[in-house]
Coordinates of C-alpha atoms and ligand atoms in Angstrom, one line a residue:
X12 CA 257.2 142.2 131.2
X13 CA 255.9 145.5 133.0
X14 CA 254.5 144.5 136.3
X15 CA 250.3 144.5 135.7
X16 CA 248.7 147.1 137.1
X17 CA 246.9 147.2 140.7
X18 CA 243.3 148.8 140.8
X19 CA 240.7 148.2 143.9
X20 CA 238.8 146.9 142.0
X21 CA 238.7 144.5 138.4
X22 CA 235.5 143.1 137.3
X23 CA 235.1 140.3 135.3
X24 CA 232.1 140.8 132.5
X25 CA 230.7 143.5 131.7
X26 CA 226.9 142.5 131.2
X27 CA 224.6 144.2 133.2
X28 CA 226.2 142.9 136.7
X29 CA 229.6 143.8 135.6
X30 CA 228.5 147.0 134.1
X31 CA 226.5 148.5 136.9
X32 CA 229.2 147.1 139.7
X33 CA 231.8 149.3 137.6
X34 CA 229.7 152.4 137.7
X35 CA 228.7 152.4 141.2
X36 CA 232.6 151.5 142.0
X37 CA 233.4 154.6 139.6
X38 CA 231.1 156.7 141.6
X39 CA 232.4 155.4 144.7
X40 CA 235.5 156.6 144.2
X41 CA 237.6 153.3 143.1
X42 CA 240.1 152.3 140.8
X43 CA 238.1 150.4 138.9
X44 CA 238.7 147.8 135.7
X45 CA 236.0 146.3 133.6
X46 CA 237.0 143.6 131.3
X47 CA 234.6 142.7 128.5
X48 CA 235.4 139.7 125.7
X49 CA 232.2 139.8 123.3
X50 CA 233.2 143.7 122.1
X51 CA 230.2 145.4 123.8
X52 CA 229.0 145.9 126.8
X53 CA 225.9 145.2 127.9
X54 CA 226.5 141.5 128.0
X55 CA 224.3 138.9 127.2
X56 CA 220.9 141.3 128.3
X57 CA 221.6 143.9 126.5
X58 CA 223.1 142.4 123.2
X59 CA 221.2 139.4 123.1
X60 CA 218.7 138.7 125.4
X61 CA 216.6 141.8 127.1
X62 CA 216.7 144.2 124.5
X63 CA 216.5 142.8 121.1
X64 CA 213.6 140.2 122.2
X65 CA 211.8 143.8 123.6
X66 CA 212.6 145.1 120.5
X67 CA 211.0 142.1 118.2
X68 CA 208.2 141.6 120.7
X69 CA 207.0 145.5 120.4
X70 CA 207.3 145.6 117.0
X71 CA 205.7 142.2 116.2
X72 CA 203.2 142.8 118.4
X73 CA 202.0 146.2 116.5
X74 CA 202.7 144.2 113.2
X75 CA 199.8 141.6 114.5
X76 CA 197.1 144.2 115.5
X77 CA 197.9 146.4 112.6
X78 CA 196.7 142.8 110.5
X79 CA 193.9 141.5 113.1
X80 CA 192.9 144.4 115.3
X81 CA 192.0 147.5 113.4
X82 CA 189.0 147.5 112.1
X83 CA 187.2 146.9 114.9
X84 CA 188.5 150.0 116.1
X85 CA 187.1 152.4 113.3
X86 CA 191.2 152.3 111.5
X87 CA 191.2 150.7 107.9
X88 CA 194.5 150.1 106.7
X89 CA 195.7 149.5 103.5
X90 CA 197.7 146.6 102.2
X91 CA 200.0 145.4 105.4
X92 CA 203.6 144.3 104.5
X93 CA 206.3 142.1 107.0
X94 CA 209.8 143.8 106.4
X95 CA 211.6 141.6 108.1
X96 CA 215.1 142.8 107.9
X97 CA 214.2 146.9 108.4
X98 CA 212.0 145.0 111.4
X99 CA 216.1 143.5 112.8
X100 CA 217.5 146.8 111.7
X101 CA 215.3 148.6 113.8
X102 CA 216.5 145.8 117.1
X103 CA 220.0 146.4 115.6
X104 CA 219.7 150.2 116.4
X105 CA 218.1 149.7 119.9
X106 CA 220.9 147.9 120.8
X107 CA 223.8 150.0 119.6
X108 CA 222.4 153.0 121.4
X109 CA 222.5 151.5 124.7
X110 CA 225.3 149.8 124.8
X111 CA 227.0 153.0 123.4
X112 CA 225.2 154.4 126.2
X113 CA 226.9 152.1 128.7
X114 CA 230.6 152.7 127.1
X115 CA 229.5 156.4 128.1
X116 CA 228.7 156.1 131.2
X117 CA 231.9 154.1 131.8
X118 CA 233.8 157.2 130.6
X119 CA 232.1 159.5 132.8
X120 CA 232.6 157.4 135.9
X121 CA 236.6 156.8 135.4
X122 CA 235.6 153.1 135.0
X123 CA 238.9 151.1 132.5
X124 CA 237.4 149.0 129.9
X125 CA 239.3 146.3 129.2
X126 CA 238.2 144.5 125.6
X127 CA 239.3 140.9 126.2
X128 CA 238.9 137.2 127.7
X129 CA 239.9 137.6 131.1
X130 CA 241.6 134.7 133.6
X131 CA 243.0 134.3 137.0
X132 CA 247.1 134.1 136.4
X133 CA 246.9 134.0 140.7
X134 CA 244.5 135.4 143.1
X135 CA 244.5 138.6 142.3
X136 CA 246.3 138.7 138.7
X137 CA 243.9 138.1 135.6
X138 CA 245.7 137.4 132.2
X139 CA 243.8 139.3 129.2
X140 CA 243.8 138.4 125.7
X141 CA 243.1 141.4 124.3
X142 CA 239.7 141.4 121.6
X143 CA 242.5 143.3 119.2
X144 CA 245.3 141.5 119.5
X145 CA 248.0 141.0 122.1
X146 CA 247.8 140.8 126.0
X147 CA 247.5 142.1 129.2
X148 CA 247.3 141.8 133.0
X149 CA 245.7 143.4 135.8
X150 CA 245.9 143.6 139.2
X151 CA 243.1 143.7 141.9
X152 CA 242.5 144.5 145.2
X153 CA 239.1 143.0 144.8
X154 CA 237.8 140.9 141.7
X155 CA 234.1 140.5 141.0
X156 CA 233.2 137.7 138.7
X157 CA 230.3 138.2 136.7
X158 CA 230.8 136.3 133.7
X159 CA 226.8 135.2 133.2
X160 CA 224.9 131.9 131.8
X161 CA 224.8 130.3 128.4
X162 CA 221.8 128.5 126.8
X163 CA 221.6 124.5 127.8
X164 CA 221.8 122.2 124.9
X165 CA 219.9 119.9 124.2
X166 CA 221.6 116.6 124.3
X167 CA 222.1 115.2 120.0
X168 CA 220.9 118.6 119.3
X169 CA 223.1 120.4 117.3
X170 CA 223.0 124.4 117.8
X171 CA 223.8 125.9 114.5
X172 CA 221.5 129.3 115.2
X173 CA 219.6 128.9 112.1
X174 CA 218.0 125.8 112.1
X175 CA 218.5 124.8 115.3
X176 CA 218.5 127.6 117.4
X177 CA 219.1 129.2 120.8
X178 CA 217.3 132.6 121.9
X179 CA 220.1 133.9 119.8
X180 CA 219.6 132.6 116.8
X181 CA 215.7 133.3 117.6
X182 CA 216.3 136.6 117.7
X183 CA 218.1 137.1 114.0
X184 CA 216.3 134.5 111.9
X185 CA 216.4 135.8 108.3
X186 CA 213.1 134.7 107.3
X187 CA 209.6 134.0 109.4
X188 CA 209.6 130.1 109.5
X189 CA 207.0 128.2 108.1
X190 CA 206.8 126.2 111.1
X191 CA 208.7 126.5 114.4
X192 CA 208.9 123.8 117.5
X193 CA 210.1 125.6 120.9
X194 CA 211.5 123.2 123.4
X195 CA 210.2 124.1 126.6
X196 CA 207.7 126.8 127.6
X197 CA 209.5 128.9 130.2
X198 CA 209.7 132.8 129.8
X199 CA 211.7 132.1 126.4
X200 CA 209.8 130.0 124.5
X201 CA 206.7 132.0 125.2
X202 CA 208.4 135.2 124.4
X203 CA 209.7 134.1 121.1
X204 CA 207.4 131.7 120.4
X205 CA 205.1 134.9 120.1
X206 CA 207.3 137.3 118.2
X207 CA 207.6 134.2 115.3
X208 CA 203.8 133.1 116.0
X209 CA 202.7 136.8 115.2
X210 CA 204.7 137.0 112.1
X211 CA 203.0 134.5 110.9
X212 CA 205.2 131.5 111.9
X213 CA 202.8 127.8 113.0
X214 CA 204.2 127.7 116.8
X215 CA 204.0 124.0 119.1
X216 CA 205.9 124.7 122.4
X217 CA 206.8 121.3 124.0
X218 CA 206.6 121.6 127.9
X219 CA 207.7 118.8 129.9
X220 CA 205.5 120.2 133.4
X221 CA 201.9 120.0 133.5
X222 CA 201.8 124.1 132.8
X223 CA 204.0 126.9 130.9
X224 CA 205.8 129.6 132.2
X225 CA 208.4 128.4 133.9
X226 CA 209.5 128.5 137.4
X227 CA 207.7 130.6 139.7
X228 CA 204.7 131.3 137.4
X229 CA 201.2 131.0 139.9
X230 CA 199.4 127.9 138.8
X231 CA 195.8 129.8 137.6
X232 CA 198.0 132.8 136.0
X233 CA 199.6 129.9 133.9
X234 CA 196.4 128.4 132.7
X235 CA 195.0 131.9 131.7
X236 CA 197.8 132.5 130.0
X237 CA 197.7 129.4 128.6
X238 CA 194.6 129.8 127.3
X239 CA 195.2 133.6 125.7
X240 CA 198.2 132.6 124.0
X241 CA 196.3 129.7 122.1
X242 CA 193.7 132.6 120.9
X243 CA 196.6 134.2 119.9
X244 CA 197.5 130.6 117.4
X245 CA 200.4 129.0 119.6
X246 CA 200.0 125.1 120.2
X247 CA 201.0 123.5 123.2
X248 CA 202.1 120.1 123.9
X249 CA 202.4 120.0 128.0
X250 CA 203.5 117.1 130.3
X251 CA 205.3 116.3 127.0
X252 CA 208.9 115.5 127.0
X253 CA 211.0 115.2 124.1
X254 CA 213.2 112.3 123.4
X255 CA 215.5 112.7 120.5
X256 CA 216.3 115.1 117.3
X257 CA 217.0 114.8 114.5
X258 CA 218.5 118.0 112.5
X259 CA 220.5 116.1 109.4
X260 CA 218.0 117.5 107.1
X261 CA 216.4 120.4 105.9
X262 CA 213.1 119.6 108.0
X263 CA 214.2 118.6 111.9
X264 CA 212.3 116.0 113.6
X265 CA 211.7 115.9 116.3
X266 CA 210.7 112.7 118.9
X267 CA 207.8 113.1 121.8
X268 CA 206.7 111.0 124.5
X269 CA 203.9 111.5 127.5
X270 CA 206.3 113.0 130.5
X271 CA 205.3 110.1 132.1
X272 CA 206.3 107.4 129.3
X273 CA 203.2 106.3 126.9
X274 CA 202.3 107.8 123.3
X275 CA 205.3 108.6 121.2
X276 CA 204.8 111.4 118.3
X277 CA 207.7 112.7 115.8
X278 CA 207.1 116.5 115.1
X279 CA 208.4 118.3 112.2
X280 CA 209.9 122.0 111.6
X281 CA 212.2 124.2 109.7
X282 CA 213.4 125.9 112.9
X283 CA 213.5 124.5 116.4
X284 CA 214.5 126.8 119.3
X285 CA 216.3 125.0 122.6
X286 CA 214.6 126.9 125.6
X287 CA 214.9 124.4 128.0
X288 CA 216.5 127.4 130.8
X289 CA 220.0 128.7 131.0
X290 CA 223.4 127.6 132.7
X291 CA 226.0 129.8 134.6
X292 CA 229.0 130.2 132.5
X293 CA 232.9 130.0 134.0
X294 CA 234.8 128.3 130.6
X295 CA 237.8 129.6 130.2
X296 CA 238.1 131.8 133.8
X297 CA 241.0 129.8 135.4
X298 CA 239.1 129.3 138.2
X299 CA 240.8 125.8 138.9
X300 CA 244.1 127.9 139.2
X301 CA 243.4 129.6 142.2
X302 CA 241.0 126.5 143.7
X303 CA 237.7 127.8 143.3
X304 CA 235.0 125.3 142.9
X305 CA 231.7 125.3 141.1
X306 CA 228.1 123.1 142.4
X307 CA 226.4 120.2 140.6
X308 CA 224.3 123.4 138.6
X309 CA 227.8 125.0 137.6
X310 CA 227.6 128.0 140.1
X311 CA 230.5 129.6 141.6
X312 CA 229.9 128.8 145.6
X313 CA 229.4 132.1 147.4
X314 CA 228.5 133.0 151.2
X315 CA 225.9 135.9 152.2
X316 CA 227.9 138.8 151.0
X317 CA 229.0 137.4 147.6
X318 CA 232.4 136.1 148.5
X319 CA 233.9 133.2 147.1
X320 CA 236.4 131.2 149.9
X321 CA 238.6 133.8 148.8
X322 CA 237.0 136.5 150.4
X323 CA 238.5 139.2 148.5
X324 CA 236.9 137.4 145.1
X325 CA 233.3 138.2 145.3
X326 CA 230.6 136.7 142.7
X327 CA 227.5 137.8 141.1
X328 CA 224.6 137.4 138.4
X329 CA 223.6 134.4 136.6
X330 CA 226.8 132.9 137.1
X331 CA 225.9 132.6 140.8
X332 CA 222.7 131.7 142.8
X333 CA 218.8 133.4 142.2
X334 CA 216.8 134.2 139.4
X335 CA 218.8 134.7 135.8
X336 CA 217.2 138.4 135.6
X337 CA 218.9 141.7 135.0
X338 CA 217.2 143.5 137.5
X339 CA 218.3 140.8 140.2
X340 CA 222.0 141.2 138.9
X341 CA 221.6 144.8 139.0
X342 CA 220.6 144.8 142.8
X343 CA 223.7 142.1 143.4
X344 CA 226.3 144.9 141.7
X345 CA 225.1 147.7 144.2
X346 CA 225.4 145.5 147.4
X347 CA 228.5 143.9 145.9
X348 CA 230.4 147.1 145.8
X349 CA 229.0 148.7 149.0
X350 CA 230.2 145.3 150.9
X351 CA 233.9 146.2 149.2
X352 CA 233.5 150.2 150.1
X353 CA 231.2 150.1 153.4
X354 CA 230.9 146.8 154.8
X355 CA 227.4 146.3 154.4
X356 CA 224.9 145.6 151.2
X357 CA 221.3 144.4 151.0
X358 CA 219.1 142.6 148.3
X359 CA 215.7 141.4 149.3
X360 CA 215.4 138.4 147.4
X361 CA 211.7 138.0 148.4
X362 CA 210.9 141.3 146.2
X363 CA 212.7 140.6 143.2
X364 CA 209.8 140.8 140.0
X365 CA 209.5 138.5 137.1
X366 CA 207.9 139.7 134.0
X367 CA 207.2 137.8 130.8
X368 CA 206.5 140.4 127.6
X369 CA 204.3 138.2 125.7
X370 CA 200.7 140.2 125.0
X371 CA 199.6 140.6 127.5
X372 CA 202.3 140.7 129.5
X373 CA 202.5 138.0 133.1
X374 CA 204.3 139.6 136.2
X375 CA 204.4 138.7 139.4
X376 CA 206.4 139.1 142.5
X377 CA 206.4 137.2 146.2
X378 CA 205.4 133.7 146.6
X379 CA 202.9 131.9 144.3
X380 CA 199.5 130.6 146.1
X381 CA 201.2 127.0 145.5
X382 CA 204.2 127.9 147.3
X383 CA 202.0 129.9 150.3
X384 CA 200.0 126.7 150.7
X385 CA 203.0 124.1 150.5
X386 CA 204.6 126.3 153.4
X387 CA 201.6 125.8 155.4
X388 CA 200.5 129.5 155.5
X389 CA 197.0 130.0 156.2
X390 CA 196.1 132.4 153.2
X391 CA 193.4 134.5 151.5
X392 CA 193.3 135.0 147.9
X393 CA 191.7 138.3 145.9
X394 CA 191.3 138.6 142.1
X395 CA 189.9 141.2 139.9
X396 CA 189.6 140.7 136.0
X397 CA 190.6 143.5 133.6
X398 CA 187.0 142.7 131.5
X399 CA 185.6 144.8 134.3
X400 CA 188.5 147.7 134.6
X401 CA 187.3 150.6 132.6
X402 CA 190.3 151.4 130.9
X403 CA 190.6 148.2 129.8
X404 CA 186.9 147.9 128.5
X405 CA 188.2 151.3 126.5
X406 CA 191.5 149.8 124.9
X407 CA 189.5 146.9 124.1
X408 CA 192.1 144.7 125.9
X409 CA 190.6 142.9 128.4
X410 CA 192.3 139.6 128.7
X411 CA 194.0 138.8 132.2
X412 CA 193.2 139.7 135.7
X413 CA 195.2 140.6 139.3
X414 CA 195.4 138.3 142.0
X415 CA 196.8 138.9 145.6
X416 CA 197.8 136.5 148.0
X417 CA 198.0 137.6 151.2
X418 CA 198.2 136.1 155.1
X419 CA 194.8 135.2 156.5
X420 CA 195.5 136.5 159.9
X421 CA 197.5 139.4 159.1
X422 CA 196.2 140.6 155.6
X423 CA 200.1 141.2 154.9
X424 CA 200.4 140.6 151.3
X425 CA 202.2 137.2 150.0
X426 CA 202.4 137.8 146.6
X427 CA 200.8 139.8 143.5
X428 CA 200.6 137.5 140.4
X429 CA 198.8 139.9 137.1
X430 CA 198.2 138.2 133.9
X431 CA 197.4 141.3 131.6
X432 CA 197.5 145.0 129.5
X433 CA 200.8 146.8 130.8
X434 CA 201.3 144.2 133.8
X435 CA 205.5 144.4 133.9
X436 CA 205.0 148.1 134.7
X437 CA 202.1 147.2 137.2
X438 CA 203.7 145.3 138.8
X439 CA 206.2 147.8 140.2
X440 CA 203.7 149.6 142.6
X441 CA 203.2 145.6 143.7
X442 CA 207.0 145.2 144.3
X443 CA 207.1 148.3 146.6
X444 CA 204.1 147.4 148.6
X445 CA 205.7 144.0 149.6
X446 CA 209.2 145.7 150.3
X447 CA 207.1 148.2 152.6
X448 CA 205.4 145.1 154.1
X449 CA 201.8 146.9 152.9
X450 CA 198.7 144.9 153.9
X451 CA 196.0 144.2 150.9
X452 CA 194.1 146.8 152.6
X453 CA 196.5 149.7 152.7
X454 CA 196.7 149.2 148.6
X455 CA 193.3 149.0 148.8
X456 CA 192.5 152.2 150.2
X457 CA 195.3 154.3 148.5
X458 CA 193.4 156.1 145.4
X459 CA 194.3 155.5 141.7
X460 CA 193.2 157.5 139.2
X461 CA 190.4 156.9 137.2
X462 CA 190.3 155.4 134.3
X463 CA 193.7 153.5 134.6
X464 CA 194.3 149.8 134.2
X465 CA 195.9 150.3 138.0
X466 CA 192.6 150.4 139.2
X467 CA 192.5 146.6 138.8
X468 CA 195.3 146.3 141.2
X469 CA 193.6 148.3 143.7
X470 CA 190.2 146.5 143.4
X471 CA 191.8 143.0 143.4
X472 CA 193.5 144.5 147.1
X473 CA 190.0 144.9 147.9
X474 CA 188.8 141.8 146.7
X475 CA 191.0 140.0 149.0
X476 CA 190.2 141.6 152.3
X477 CA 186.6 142.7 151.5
X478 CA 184.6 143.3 148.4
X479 CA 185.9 145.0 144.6
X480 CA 183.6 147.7 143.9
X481 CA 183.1 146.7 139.8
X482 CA 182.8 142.6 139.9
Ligands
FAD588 P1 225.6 138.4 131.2 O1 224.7 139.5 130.8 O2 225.6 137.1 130.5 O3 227.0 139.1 131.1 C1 228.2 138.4 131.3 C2 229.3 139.0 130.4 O4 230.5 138.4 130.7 C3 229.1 138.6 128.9 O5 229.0 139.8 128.1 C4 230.3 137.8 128.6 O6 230.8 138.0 127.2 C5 231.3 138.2 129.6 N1 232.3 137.2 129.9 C6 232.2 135.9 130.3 N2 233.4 135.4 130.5 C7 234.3 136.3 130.4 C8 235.7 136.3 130.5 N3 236.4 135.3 130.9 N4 236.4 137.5 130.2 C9 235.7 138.6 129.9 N5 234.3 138.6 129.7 C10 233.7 137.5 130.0 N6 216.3 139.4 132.2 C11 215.4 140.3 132.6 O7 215.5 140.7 133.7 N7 214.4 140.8 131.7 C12 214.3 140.4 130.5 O8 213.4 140.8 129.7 C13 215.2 139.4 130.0 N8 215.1 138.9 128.7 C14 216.0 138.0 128.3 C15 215.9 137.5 127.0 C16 216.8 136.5 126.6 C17 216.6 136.0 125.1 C18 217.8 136.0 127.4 C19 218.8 135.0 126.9 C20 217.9 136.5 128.7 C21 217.0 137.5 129.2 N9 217.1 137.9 130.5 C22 216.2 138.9 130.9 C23 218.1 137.5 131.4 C24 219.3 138.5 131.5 O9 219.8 138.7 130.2 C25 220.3 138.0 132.4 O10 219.8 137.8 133.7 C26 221.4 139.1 132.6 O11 222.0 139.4 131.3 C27 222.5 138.6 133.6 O12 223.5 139.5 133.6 P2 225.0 139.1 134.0 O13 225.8 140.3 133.9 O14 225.1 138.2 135.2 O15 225.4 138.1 132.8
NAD589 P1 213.1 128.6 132.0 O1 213.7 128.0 133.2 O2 212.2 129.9 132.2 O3 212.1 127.6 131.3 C1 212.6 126.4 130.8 C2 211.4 125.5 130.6 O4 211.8 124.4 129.9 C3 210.7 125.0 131.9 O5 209.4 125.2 131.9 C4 211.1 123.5 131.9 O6 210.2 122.7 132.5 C5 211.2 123.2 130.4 N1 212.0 122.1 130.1 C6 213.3 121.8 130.6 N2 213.7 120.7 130.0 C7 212.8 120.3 129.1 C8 212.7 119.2 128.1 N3 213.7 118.4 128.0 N4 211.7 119.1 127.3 C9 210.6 120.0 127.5 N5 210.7 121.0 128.3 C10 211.7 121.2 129.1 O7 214.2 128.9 131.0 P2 214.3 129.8 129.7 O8 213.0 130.1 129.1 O9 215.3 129.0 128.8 O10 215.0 131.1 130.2 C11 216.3 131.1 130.7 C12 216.5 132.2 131.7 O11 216.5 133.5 131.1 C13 215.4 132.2 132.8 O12 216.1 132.2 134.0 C14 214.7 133.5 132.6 O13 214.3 134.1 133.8 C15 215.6 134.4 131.8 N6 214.8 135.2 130.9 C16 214.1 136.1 131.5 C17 213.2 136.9 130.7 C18 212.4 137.9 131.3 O14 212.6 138.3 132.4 N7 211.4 138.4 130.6 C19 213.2 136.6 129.3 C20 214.0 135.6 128.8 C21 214.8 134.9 129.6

């Protein structure tokens, strides 16, 4: 065999991690490798996750107020028809574009794509099975695994994507269910649970915590939420755990107790979606032939600047430590390859966002007034509700509100938590102010035009170290 080729650098996955690592290496100047097994890049984000539940969530959401929200508004509309599969084609087309896109890009930075399963032969050899046939091997200087997370079964559930489902299957069903059971009401249960619930689909999320939303999620934000959401037609079943399935028939039950043992309760649906949170995911990658080991949680061990024990095997994404978002993996690829080309990187894991696209959207950033009072921080809190932000009032989309939390002494904002209209993109100017280490008062004085809904976020500021002008 020809010896493998040496680049500086090979990457392992090529989801948003792997992808962006590439092109920054590409830009950097390095010999660069990018080895990809589902086909496409883009990994799971982009092919399965991000994208295509954006997709279904914008389109079902204009699908529900074209049925229940026009005629208020002075629009009647004719008869209203779900095309469901033109509604996937539509997903289908957002998807291919950007992950063409990426392909692109990987051209025009001189970044290899390897299609294929890659695993370490040695330390810096990975074996390829190529997608088409045949194999490979490449060399690297450096290797970056960034290989991602898989859904966590359920336990005697068995995932066959149609009738018992992951996010995956969620995002491809073939026909709106009559009635769908989601297993646990973090970010993906709600966000699905919404697209199906819209299109007409009965919705009960099952959440073994006292409130939804998943981790992170500020306690009061949760309960609004909560409470919109069941406006909107989803049921909730909290503190509620679930104890078995069964999915031999065409209807799956499924068995519920108290969290805390008690009342037992079998539920029935034609399509339950496992969304009990995500898992990193190493099958398959050899690691146990070059001695690399991964925690109780599955995730590769790693120091401050990404390295494995091998140093010159560096790891990042969801198959690593921090939040499973794209945006946190994205950050992790830039410092990763500026450890690799000068030595020093930075991610500020205290100003990483979290959005959930449900309507309206939840987003928030910095520690939770739970987690500010359980560190013993003496705090101040400052809300302002979108009922009394103009633009709001206008778009007749008033639900939700912004809340600061901020230091007592030092006014230095904590965290921003929004429940409302357009909160993910909000909640940007909310992420800057905390990496500038703005007080509630410097947001509070900086002027915002008139009528926006980012008016609330300057009039919650001012709520928290004086008085909001409007409530
Ligand atoms: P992945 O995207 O999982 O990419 C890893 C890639 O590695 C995969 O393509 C896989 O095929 C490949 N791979 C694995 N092993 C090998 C191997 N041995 N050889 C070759 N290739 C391999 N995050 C957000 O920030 N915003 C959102 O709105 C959002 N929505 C989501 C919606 C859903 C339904 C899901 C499931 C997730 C969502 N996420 C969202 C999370 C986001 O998708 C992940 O955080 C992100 O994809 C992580 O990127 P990654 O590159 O670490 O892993
Ligand atoms: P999650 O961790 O957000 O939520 C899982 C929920 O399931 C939790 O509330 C948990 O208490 C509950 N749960 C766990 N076991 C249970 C059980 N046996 N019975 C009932 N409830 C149970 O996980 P997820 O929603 O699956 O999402 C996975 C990952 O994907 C997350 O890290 C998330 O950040 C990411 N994601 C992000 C976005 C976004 O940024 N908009 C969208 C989708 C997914």
């Amino acid at each position: 065999a020809t010896p493998a080729e040496e680049k500086d650098l090979v990457i392992i996955g090529g989801g948003v991690a792997g992808y962006v690592a590439a092109i920054k290496a590409g830009q950097e100047g390095l010999k660069v490798a990018c080895i990809e097994k589902r086909g496409a890049l883009g990994g799971t984000c982009l092919n399965v996750g991000c994208i295509p539940s954006k997709s279904l969530l914008n389109n079902s959401h204009l699908y529900h107020q074209i049925l229940h929200d026009t005629k208020n508004r002075g629009i009647e509309v004719g008869e209203v028809k779900l095309n469901l599969e033109q509604m996937m084609k539509a997903k289908d087309t957002s998807v291919a574009g950007l992950t063409k896109g990426v392909e692109f890009l990987f051209k025009k930075n001189n970044v290899e794509y390897i299609k294929g399963t890659g695993a370490f032969a040695d330390e810096h050899t990975i074996a390829v099975n190529l997608v088409d046939g045949g194999e490979t091997s490449v060399r690297g200087k450096n290797i970056l695994i960034a290989t991602g997370s898989e859904a966590t079964p359920f336990p005697g559930l068995n995932i066959d994507e149609k009738k018992v489902v992951t996010s995956t299957g969620a995002i491809a069903l073939k026909a709106v269910p009559k009635k769908m059971l989601v297993i646990g009401g973090g970010i993906i249960g709600l966000e699905m649970g919404s697209v199906w619930s819209r299109l007409g689909a009965e919705v009960t999320v099952v959440e073994f915590l006292g409130q939804i939303g998943g981790p992170g999620m500020d306690a009061e934000i949760s309960k609004s939420i909560q409470k919109i959401l069941g406006k909107q037609g989803m049921k909730f079943k909290l503190n509620t755990k679930v104890v078995k399935g069964d999915d031999s028939g065409d209807i799956v039950k499924i068995d519920v107790e108290a969290a805390k043992g008690g009342k037992e309760e079998t539920l029935e649906a034609d399509v339950v979606l496992v969304a009990i949170g995500r898992r990193p995911y190493t099958a398959g990658l050899g690691l146990e032939n070059i001695g690399l080991e991964v925690d109780k949680r599955g995730r590769i061990v790693i120091d401050q600047e990404y390295r494995t024990k091998l140093p010159h095997i560096r790891v990042i994404g969801d198959c690593t430590f921090g939040p499973m978002l794209a945006h946190k993996a994205e950050e992790e690829a830039v410092a990763a390859v500026e450890f690799i080309t000068k030595n020093y990187g930075h991610v500020n894991y205290n100003a990483i966002p979290s959005v959930m696209y449900t309507h309206p959207e939840v987003a928030w950033v910095g520690q939770n007034e739970a987690e500010v009072k359980e560190a013993g921080i003496k705090y101040k809190t400052g809300t302002f509700p979108f009922s009394a932000n103009s633009r709001a009032k206008t778009n007749q989309d008033t639900d939700g509100m912004v809340k600061f939390v901020a230091d007592a002494e030092t006014d230095r904002i904590l965290g921003i938590h929004i429940v409302g209209p357009n909160a993910g993109e909000m909640i940007a100017e909310g992420t800057l102010a905390l990496e500038y280490g703005a007080s509630t008062e410097d947001v509070g004085r900086t002027s915002h035009a008139h009528p926006t809904l980012s008016e609330a976020f300057k009039e919650a500021a001012m709520a928290t170290y004086g008085k909001a002008i409007h409530y």
